[in-house]
mmCIF file of C-alpha atoms in Angstrom:
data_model
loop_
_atom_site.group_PDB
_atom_site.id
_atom_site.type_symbol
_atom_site.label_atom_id
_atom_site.label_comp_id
_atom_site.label_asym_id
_atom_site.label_seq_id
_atom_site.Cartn_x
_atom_site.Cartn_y
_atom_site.Cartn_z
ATOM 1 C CA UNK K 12 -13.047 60.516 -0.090
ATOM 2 C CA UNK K 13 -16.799 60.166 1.131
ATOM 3 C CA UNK K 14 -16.956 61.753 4.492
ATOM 4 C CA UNK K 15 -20.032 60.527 6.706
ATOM 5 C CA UNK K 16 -21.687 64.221 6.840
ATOM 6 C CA UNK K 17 -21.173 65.258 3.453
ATOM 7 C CA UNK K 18 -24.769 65.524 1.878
ATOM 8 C CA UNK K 19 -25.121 66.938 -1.839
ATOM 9 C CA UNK K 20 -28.512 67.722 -3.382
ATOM 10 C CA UNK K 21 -28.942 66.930 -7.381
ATOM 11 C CA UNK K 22 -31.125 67.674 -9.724
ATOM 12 C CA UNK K 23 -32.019 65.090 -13.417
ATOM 13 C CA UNK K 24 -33.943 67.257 -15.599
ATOM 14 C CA UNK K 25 -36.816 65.730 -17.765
ATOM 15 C CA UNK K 26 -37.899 68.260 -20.456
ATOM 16 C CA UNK K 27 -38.268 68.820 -24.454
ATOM 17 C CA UNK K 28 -35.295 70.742 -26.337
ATOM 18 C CA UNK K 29 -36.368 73.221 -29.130
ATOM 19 C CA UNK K 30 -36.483 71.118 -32.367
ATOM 20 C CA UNK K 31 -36.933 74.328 -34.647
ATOM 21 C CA UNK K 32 -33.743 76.577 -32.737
ATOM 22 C CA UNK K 33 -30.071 75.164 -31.131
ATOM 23 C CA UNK K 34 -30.223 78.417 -29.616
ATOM 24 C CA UNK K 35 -33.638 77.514 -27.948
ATOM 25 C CA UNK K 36 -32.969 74.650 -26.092
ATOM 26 C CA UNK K 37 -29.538 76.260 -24.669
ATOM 27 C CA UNK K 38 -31.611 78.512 -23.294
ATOM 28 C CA UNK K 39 -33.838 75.761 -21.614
ATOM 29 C CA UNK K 40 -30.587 74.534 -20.284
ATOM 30 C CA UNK K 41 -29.658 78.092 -18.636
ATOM 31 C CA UNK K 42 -33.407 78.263 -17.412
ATOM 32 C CA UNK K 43 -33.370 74.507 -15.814
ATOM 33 C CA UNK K 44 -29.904 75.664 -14.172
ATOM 34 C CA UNK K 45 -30.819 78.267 -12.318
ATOM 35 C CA UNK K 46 -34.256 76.672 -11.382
ATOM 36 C CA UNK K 47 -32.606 73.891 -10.101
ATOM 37 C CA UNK K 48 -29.655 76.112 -8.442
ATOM 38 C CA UNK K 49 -32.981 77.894 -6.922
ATOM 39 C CA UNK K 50 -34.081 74.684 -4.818
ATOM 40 C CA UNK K 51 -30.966 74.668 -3.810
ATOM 41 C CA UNK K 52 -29.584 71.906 -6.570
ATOM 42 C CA UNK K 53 -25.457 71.597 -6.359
ATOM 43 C CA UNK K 54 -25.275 68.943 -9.396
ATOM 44 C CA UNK K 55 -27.624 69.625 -12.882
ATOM 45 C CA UNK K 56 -28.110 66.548 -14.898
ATOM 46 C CA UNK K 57 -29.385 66.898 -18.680
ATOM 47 C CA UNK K 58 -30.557 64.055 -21.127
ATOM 48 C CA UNK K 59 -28.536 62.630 -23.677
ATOM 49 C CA UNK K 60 -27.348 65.099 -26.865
ATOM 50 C CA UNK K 61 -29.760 67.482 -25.327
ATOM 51 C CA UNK K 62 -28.206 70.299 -27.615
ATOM 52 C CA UNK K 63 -30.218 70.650 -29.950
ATOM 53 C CA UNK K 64 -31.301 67.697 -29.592
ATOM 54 C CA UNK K 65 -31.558 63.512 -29.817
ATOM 55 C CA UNK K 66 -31.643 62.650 -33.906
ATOM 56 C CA UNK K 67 -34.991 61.207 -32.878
ATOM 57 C CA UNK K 68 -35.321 61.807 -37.008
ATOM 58 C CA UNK K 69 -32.955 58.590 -37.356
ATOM 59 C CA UNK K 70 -34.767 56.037 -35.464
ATOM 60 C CA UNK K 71 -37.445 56.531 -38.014
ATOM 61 C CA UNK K 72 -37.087 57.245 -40.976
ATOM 62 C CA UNK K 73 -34.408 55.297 -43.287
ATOM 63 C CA UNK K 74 -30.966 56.547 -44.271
ATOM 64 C CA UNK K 75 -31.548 57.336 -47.858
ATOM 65 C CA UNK K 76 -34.306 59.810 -46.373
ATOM 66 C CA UNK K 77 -32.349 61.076 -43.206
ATOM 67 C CA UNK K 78 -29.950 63.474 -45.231
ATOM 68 C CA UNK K 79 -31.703 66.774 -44.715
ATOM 69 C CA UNK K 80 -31.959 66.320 -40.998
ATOM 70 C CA UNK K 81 -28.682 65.220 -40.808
ATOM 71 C CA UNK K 82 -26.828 67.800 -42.418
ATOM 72 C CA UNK K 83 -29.647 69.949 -39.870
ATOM 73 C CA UNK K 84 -28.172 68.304 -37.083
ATOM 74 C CA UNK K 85 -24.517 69.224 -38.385
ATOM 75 C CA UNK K 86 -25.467 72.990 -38.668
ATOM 76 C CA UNK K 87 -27.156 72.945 -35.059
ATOM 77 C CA UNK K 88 -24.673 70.727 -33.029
ATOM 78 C CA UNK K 89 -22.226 72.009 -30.984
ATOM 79 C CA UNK K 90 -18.369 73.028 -31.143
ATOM 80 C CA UNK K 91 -16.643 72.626 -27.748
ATOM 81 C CA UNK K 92 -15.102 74.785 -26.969
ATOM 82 C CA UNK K 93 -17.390 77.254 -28.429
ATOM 83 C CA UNK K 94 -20.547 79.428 -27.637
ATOM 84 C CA UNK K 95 -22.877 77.180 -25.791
ATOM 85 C CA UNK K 96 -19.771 75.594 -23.567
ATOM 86 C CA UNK K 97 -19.204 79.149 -22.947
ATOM 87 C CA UNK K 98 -22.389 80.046 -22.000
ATOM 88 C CA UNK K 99 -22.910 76.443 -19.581
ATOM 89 C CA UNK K 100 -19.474 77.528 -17.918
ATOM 90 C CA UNK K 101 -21.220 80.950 -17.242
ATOM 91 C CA UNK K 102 -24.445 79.644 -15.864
ATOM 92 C CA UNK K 103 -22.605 77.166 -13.650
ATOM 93 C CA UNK K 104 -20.048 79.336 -12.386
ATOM 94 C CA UNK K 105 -22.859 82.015 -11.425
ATOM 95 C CA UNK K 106 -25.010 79.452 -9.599
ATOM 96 C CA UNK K 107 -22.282 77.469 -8.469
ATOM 97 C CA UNK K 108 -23.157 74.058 -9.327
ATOM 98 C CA UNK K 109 -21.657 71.156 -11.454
ATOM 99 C CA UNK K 110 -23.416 70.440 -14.653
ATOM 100 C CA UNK K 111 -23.582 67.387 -16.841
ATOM 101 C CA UNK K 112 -24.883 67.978 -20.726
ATOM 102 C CA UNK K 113 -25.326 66.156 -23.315
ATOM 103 C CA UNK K 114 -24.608 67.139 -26.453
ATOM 104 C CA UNK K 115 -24.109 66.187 -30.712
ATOM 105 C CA UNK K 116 -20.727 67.612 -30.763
ATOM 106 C CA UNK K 117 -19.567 68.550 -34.396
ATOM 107 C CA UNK K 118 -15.371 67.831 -34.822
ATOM 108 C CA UNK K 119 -14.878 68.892 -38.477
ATOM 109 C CA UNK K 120 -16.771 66.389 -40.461
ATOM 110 C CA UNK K 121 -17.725 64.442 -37.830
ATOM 111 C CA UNK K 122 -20.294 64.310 -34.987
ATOM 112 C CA UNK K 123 -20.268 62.999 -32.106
ATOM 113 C CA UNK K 124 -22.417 61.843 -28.861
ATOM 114 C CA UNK K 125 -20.582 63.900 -26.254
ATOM 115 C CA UNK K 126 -21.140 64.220 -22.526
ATOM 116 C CA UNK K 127 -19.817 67.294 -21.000
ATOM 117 C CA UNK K 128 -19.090 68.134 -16.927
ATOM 118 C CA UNK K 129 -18.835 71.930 -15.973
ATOM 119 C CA UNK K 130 -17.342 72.202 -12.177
ATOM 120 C CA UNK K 131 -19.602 74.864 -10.183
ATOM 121 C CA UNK K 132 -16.195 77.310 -11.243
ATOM 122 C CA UNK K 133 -17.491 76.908 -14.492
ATOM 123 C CA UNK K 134 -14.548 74.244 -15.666
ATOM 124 C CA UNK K 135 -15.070 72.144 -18.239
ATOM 125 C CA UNK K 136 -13.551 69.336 -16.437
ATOM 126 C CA UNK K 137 -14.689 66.613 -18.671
ATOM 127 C CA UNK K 138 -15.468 65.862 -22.172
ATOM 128 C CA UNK K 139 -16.141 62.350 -23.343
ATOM 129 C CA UNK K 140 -17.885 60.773 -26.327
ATOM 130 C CA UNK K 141 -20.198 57.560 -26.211
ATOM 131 C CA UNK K 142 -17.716 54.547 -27.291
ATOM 132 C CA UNK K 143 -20.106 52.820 -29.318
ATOM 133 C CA UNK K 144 -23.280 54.483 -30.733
ATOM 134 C CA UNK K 145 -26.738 52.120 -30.581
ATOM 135 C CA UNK K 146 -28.063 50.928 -33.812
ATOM 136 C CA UNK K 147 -29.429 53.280 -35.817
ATOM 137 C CA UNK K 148 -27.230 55.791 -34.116
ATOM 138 C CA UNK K 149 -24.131 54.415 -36.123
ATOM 139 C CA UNK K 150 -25.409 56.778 -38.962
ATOM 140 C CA UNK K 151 -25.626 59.953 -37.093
ATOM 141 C CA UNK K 152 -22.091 59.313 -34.830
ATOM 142 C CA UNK K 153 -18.536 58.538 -35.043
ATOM 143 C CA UNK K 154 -17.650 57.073 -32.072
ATOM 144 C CA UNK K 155 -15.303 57.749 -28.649
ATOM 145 C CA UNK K 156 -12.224 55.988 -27.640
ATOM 146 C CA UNK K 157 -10.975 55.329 -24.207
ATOM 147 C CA UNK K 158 -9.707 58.804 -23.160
ATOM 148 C CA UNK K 159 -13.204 59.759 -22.232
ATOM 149 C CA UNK K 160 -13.418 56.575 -19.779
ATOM 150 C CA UNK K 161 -12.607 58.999 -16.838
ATOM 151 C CA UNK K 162 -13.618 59.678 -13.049
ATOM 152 C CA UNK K 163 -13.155 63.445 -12.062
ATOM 153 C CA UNK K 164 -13.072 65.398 -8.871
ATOM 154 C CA UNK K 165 -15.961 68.153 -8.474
ATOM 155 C CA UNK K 166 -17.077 70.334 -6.107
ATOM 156 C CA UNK K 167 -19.787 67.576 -5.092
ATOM 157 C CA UNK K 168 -17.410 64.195 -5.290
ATOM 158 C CA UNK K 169 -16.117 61.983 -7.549
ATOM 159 C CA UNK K 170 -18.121 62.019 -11.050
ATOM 160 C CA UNK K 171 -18.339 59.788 -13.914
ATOM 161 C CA UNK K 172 -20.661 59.660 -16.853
ATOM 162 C CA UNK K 173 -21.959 56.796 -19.304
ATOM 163 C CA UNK K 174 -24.765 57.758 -21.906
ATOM 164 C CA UNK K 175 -27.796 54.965 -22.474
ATOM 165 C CA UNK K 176 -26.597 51.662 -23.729
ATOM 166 C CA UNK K 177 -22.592 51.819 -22.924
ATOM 167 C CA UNK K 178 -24.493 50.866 -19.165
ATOM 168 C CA UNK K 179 -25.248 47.503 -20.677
ATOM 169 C CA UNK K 180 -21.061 47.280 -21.495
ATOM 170 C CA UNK K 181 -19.889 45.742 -18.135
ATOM 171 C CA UNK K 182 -16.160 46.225 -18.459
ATOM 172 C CA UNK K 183 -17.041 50.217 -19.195
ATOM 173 C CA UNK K 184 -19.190 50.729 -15.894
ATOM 174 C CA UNK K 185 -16.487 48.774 -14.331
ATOM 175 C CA UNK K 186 -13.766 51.533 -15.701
ATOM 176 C CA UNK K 187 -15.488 54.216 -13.668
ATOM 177 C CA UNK K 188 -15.999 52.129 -11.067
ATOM 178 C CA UNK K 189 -12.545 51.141 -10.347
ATOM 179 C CA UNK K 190 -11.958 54.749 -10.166
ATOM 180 C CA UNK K 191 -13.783 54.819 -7.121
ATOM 181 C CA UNK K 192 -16.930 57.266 -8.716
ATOM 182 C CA UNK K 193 -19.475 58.338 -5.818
ATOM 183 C CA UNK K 194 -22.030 59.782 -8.177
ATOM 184 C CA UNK K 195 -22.887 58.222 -11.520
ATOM 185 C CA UNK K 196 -24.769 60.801 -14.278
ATOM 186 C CA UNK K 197 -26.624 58.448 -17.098
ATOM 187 C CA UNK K 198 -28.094 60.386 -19.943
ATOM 188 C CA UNK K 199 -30.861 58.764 -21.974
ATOM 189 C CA UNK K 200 -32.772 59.877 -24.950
ATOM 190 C CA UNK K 201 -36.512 59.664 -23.308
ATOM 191 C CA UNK K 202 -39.671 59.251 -25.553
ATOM 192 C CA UNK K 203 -38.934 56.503 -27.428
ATOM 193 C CA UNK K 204 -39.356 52.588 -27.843
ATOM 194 C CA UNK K 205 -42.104 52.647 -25.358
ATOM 195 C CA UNK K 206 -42.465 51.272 -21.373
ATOM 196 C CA UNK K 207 -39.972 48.681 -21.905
ATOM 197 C CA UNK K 208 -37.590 51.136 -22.888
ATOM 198 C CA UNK K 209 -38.089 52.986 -19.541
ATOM 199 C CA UNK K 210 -38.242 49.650 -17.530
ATOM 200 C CA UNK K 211 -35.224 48.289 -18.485
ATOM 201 C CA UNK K 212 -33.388 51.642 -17.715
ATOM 202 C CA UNK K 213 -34.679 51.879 -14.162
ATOM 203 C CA UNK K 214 -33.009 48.062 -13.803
ATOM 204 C CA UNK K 215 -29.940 48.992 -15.531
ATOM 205 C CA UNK K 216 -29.427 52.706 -13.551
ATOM 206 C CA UNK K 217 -30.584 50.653 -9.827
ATOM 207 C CA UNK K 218 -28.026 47.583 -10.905
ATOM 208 C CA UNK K 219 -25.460 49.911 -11.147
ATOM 209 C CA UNK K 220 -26.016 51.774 -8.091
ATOM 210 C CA UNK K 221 -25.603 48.587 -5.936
ATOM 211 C CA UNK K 222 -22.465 47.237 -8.084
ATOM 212 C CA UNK K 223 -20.931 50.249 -8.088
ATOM 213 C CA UNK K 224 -21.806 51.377 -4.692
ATOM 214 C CA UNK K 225 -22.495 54.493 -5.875
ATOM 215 C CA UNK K 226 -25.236 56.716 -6.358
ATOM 216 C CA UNK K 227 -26.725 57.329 -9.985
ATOM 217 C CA UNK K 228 -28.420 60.451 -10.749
ATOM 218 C CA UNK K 229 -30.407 59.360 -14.533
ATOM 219 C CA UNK K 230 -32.159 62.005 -17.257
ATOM 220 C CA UNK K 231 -34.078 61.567 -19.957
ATOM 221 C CA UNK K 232 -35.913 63.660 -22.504
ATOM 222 C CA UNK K 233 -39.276 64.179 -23.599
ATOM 223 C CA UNK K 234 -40.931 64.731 -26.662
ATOM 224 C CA UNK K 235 -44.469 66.553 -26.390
ATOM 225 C CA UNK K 236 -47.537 65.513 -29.335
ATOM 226 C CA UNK K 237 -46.501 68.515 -31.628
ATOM 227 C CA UNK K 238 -42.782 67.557 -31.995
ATOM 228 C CA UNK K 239 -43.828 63.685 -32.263
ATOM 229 C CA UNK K 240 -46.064 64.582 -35.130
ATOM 230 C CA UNK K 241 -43.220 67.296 -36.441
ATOM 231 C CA UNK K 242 -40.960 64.001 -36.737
ATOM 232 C CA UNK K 243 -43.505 61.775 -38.733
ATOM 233 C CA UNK K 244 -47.234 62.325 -39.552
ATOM 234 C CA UNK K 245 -47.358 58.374 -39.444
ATOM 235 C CA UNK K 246 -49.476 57.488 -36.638
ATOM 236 C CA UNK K 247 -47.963 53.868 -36.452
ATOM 237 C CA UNK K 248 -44.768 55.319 -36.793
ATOM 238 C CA UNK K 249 -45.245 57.887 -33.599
ATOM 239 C CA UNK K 250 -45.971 54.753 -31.417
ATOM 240 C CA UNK K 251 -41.887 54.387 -31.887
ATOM 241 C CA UNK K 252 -41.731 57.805 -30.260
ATOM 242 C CA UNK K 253 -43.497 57.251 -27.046
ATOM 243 C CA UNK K 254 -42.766 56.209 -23.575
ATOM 244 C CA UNK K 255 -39.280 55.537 -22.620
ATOM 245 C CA UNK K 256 -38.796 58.023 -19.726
ATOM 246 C CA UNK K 257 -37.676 56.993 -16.682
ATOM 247 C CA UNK K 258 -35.812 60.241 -14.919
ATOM 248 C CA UNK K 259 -34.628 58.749 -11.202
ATOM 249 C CA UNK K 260 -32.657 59.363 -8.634
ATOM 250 C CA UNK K 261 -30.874 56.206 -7.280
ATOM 251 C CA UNK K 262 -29.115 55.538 -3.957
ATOM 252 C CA UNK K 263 -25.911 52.790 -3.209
ATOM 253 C CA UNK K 264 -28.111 50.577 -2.003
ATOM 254 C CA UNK K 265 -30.465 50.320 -5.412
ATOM 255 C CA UNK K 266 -33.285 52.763 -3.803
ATOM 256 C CA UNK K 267 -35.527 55.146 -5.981
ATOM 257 C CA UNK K 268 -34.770 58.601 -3.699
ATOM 258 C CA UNK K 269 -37.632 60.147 -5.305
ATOM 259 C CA UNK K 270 -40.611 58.528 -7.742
ATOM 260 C CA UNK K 271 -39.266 59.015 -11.230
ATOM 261 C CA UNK K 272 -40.439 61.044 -13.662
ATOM 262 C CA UNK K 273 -42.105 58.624 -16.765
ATOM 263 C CA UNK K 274 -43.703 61.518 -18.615
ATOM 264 C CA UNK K 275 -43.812 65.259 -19.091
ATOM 265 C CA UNK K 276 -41.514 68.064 -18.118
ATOM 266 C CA UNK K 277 -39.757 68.421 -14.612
ATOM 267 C CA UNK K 278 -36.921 68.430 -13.026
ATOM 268 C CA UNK K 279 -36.711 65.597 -9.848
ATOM 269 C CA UNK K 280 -34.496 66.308 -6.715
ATOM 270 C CA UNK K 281 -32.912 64.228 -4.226
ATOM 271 C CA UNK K 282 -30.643 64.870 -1.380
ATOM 272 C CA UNK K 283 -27.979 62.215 -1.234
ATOM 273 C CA UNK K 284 -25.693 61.206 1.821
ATOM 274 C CA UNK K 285 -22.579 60.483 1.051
ATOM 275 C CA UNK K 286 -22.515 58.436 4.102
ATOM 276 C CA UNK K 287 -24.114 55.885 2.177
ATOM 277 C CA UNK K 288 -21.182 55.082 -0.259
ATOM 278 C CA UNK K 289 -19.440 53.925 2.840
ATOM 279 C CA UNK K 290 -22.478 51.881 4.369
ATOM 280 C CA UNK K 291 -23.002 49.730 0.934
ATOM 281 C CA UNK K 292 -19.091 49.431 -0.021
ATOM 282 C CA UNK K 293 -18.587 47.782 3.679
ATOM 283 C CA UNK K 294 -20.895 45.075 2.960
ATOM 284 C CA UNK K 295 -19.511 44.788 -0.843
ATOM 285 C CA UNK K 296 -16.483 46.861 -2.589
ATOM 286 C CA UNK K 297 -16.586 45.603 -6.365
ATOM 287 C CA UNK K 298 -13.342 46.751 -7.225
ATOM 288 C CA UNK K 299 -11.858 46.441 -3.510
ATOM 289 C CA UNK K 300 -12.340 43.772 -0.834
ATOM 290 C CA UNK K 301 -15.244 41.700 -2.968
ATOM 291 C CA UNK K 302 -12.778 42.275 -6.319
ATOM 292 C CA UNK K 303 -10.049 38.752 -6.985
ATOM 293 C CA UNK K 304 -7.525 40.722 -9.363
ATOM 294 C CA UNK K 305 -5.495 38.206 -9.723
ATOM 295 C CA UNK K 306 -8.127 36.077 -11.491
ATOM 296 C CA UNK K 307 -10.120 39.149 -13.110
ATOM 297 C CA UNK K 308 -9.092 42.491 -13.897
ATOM 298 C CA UNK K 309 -9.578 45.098 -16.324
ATOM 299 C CA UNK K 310 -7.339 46.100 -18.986
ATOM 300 C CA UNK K 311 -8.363 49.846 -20.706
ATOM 301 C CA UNK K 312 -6.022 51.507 -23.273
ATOM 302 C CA UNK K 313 -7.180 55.103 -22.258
ATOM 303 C CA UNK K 314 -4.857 56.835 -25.244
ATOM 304 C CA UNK K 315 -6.934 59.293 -27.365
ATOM 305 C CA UNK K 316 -7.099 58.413 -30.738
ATOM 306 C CA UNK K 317 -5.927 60.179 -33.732
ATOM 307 C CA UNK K 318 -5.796 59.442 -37.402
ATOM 308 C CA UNK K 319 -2.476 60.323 -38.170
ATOM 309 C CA UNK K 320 0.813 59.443 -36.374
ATOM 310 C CA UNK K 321 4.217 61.458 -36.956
ATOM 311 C CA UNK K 322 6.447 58.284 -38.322
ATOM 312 C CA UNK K 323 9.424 60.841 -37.654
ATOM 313 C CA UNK K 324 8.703 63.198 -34.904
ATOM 314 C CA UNK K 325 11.252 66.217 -34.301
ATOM 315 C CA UNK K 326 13.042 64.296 -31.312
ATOM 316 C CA UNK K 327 14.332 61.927 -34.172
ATOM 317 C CA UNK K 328 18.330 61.906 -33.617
ATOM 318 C CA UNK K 329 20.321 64.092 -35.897
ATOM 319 C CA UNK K 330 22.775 62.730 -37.890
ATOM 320 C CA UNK K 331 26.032 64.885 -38.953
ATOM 321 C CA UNK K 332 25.664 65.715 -42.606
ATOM 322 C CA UNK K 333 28.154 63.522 -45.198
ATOM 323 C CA UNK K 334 27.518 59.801 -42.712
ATOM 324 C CA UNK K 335 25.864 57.532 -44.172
ATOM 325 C CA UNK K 336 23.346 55.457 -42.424
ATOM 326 C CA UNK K 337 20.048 53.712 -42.483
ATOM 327 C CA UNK K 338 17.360 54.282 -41.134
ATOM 328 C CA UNK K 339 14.916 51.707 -39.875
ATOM 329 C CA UNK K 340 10.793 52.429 -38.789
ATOM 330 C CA UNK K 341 9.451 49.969 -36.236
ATOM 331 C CA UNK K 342 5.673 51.135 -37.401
ATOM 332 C CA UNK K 343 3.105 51.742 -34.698
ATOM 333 C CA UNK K 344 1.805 48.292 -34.048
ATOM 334 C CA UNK K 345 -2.186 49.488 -33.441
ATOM 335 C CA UNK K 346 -3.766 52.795 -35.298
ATOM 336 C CA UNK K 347 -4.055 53.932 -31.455
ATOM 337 C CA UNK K 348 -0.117 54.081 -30.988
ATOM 338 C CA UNK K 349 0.745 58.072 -31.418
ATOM 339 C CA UNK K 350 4.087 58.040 -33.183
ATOM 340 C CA UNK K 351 6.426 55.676 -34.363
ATOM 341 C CA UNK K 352 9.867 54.535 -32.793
ATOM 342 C CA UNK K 353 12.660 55.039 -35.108
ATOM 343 C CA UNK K 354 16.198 53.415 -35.530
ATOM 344 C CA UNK K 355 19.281 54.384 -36.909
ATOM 345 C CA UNK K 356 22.145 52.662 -37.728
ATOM 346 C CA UNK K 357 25.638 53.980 -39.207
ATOM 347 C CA UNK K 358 26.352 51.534 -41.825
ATOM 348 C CA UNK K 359 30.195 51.817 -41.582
ATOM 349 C CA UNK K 360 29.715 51.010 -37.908
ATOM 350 C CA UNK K 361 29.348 47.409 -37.628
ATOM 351 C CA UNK K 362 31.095 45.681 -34.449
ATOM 352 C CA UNK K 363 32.689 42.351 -35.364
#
């Protein structure tokens, strides 16, 4: 638990992937690490999908002409475990800090808006995927079930992770926070939509800091003119890829530790004291004294989902061969339920 000395310096990053190489912006990712890890930084937050990158392309330009940079996207986005979780897992473990990324993760045919957390050992102690992707996102990602809705122990407290609009979902902020998190990592996309994009963030990230009594460490990316105009030549159309940036470092009790970073590349540091977890949760504990359970509460189903369930699984009982019986499938009553019970009944062994 928060102990009144413990202090922990982070680091949000603010800068623009590669758009032309995967293998480019991992290596900005490796390079903001150990910058970061050089002002002393013990927690690395990245943008949303960083690697490669946001499908800015999608936001755009309409589906029937999206196909060639999404089946881009598919070649560039990332496996885990793979190459670029190993090499985040080697970078972290060298500089010894915890790192959340962002990244289009590719399952089979699918991809998928993943956040990842590397431990400063270099464990990959979470993976999750956004629950519900925004709008025009819906064509680019499948999306995440409740597994991912996790708090987990690292080296610098209790972590837990939301990317861009699942903040606006209530009852999913109030998942982590009933787990007690003590540092919050947001991940937005950055250079789009314009100011109000970027103003209603910095609400959304400070409201969450004081609910939560926790502290919320926010990144965003940025886009610079070349990569705008590499999207869309349209000059109208660029307007939609501008502004939005609001990288910011937020306390328990709703305070911007450092001024945020609305444009450009940089990487923003704040120290925070644990101590104040303690000082804002006396005054107001969401999910403790200030919570009525017994009027409200929170009901997740945290199973991962599959798409196939066994309907008889080898710990089916074994019937002697030459007995007759019949066998009856109570069928899983959601497509979340992993396997199906199963019944059997000996025909000639009715009771009267």
């Amino acid at each position: 638990m928060t102990t009144a000395n413990r202090k922990v310096r982070a680091a949000a990053v603010q800068i623009a992937p590669d758009m032309e190489s995967a293998d480019g912006t991992l290596a900005k990712v490796c390079e903001a690490i150990a910058n970061a890890a050089r002002q002393g930084a013990e927690l690395v937050v990245f943008p949303e999908t960083f690697v490669p990158y946001y499908p800015y392309f999608s936001f755009v330009r309409p589906p029937f002409a999206a196909g060639p940079e999404h089946l881009l996207l598919y070649e560039r986005a990332v496996v885990v475990p793979g190459p670029v979780t190993d090499a985040v897992s080697a970078a972290a473990r060298s500089h010894g800090v915890v790192v959340v990324l962002g990244v289009n993760e590719r399952d089979h045919g699918s991809l998928y808006n993943t956040q990842l957390v590397f431990d400063a050992n270099g464990e990959l102690v979470l993976k999750r995927r956004k629950i519900t992707p925004t709008y025009h996102e819906r064509m680019i990602w499948g999306q995440g079930d409740g597994s991912g809705l996790k708090v987990v122990d690292t080296a610098v407290g209790r972590l837990g992770a939301l990317a861009c609009w699942e903040h606006y979902n209530p009852l999913a902020r109030y998942a982590l926070m009933a787990q007690h998190e003590e540092i919050h990592c947001a991940q937005f996309p950055g250079s789009m939509v314009g100011q109000i994009f970027a103003d209603q963030m910095e609400v959304t990230i400070r409201h969450h800091a004081l609910e939560s009594g926790c502290f919320v460490v926010n990144a965003t990316g940025w886009l610079t003119d070349e990569q705008i105009l590499s999207i869309t030549p349209d000059p109208k159309i660029q307007k939609a890829l501008r502004g939005g940036c609001c990288t910011a470092i937020v306390s328990p009790e709703g305070n911007l530790l450092a001024e945020p970073l609305r444009s450009g590349e940089g990487i923003l540091i704040a120290d925070l004291d644990m101590a104040l977890v303690t000082k804002r949760k006396r005054m107001m504990d969401s999910v403790g004294h200030y919570a009525r359970p017994e009027l409200l509460s929170l009901m997740i189903d945290d199973r991962p989902t599959s798409p196939m369930s066994t309907l008889f699984p080898q710990s089916a009982p074994v019937v002697p061969a030459g007995v007759p019986m019949t066998t009856v499938a109570t069928f899983p009553s959601s497509a979340n339920e992993s396997s199906a019970s199963v019944r059997s009944v000996h025909a000639n062994a009715i009771e009267a």
